[in-house]
PDB file of C-alpha atoms in Angstrom:
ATOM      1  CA  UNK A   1      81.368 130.630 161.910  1.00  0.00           C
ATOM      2  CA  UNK A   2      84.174 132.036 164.455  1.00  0.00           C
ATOM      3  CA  UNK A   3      85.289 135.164 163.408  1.00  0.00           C
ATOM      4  CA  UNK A   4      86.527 137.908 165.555  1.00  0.00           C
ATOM      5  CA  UNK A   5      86.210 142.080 164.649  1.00  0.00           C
ATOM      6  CA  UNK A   6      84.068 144.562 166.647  1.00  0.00           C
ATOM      7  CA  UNK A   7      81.197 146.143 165.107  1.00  0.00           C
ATOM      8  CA  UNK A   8      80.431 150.040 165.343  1.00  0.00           C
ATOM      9  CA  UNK A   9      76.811 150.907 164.875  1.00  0.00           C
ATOM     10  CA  UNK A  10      75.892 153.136 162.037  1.00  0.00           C
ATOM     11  CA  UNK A  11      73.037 155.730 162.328  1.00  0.00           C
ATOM     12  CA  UNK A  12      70.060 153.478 163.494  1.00  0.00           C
ATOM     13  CA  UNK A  13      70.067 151.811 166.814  1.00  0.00           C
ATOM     14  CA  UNK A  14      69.941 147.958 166.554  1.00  0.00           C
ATOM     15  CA  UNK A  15      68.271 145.558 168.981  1.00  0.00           C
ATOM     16  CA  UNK A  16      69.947 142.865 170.879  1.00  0.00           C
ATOM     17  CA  UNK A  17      68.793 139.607 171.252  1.00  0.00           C
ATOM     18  CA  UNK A  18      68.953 136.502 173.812  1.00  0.00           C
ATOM     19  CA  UNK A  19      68.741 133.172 173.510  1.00  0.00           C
ATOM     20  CA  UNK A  20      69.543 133.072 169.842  1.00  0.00           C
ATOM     21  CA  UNK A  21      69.923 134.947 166.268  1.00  0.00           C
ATOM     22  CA  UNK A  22      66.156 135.418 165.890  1.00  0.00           C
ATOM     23  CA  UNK A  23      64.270 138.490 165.282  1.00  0.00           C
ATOM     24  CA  UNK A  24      61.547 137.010 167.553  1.00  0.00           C
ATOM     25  CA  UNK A  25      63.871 136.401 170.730  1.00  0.00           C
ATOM     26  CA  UNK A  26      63.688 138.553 173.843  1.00  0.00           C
ATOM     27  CA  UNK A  27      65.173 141.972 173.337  1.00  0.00           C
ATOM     28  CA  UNK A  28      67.686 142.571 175.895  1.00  0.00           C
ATOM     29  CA  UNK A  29      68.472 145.871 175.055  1.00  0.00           C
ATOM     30  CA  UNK A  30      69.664 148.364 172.310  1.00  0.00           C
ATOM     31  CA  UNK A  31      72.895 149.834 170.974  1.00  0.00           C
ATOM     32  CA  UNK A  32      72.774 153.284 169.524  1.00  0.00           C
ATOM     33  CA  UNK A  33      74.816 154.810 167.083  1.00  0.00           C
ATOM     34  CA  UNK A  34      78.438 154.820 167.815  1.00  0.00           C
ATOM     35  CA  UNK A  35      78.617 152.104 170.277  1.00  0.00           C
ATOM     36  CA  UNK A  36      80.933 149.071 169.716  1.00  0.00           C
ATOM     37  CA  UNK A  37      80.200 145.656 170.563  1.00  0.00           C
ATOM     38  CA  UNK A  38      83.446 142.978 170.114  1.00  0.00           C
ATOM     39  CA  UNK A  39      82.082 139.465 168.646  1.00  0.00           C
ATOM     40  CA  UNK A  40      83.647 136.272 168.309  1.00  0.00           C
ATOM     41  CA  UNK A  41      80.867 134.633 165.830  1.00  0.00           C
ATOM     42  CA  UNK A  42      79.155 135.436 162.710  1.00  0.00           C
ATOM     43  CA  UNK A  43      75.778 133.670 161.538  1.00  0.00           C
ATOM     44  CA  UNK A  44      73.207 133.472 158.619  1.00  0.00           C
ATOM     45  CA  UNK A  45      69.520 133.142 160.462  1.00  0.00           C
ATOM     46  CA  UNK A  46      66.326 134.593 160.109  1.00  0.00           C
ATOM     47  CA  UNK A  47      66.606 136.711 157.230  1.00  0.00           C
ATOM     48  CA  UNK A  48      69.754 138.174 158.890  1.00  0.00           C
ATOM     49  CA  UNK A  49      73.665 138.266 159.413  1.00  0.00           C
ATOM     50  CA  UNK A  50      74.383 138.544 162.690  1.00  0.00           C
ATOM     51  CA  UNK A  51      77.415 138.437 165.032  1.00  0.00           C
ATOM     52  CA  UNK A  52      77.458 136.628 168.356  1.00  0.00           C
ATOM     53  CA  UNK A  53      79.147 138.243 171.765  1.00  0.00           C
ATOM     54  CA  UNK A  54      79.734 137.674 175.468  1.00  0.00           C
ATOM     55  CA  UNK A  55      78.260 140.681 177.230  1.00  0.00           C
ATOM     56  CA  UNK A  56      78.152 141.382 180.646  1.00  0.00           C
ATOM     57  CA  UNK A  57      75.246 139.337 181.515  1.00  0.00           C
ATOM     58  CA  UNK A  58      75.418 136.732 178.860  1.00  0.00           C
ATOM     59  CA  UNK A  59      75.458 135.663 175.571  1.00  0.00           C
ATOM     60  CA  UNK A  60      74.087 138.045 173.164  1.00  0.00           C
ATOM     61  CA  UNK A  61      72.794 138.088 169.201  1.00  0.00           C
ATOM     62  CA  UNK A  62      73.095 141.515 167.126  1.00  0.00           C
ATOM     63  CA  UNK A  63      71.820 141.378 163.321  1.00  0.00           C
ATOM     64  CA  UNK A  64      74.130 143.586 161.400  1.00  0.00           C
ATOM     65  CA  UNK A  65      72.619 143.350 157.996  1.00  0.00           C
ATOM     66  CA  UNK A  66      69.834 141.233 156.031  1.00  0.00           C
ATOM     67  CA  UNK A  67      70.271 138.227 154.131  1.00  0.00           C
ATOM     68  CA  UNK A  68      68.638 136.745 151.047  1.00  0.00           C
ATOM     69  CA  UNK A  69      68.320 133.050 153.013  1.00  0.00           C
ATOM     70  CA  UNK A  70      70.298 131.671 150.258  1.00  0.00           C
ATOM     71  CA  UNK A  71      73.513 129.570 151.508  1.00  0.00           C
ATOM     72  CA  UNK A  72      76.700 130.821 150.333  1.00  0.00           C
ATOM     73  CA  UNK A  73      78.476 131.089 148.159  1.00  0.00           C
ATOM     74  CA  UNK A  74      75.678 131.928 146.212  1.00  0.00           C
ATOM     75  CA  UNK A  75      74.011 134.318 149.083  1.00  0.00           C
ATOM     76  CA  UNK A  76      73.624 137.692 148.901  1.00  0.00           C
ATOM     77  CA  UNK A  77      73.646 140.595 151.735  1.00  0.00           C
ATOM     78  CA  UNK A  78      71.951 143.960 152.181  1.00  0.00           C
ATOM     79  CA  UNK A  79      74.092 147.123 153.404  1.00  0.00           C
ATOM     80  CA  UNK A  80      76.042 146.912 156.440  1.00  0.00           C
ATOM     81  CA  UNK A  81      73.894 148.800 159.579  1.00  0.00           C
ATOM     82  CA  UNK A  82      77.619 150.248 160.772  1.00  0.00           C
ATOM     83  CA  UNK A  83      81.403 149.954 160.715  1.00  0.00           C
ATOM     84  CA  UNK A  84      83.606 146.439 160.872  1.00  0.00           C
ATOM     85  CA  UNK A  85      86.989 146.813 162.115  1.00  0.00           C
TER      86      UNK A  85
END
């Protein structure tokens, strides 16, 4: 779903994906606390929310928080791994 914010990581770096929202994709990297990524989509895969962004050298997948794998509305979220603004 397109939705546009940036996301601050909280106290726990988080890994970034490739490819696609899957915690079994190629890591490309990791943010640490404090940085800010701006994202343009938000998706339910894998046991995760994540948010999809254009980085430098491609497309990019960050989970944000875990999911229940149940479709909404009825679907239910864990806590948020940082800040939305």
């Amino acid at each position: 779903m397109s939705e546009q914010a940036t996301f601050k990581v909280g106290s726990e770096q988080i890994a970034v994906h490739m490819i696609g929202p899957f915690v079994n994709m190629a890591i490309s990297g990791w943010l640490q606390p404090g940085e800010s990524i701006k994202y343009d989509e938000v998706m339910l895969q894998d046991g995760h929310v994540w948010v999809g962004y254009d980085s430098y050298n491609g497309r990019r997948y960050l989970p944000i928080r875990t999911w229940n794998r149940v479709a909404p509305p009825n679907h239910g979220v864990g806590s948020l791994w940082g800040v939305i603004k």
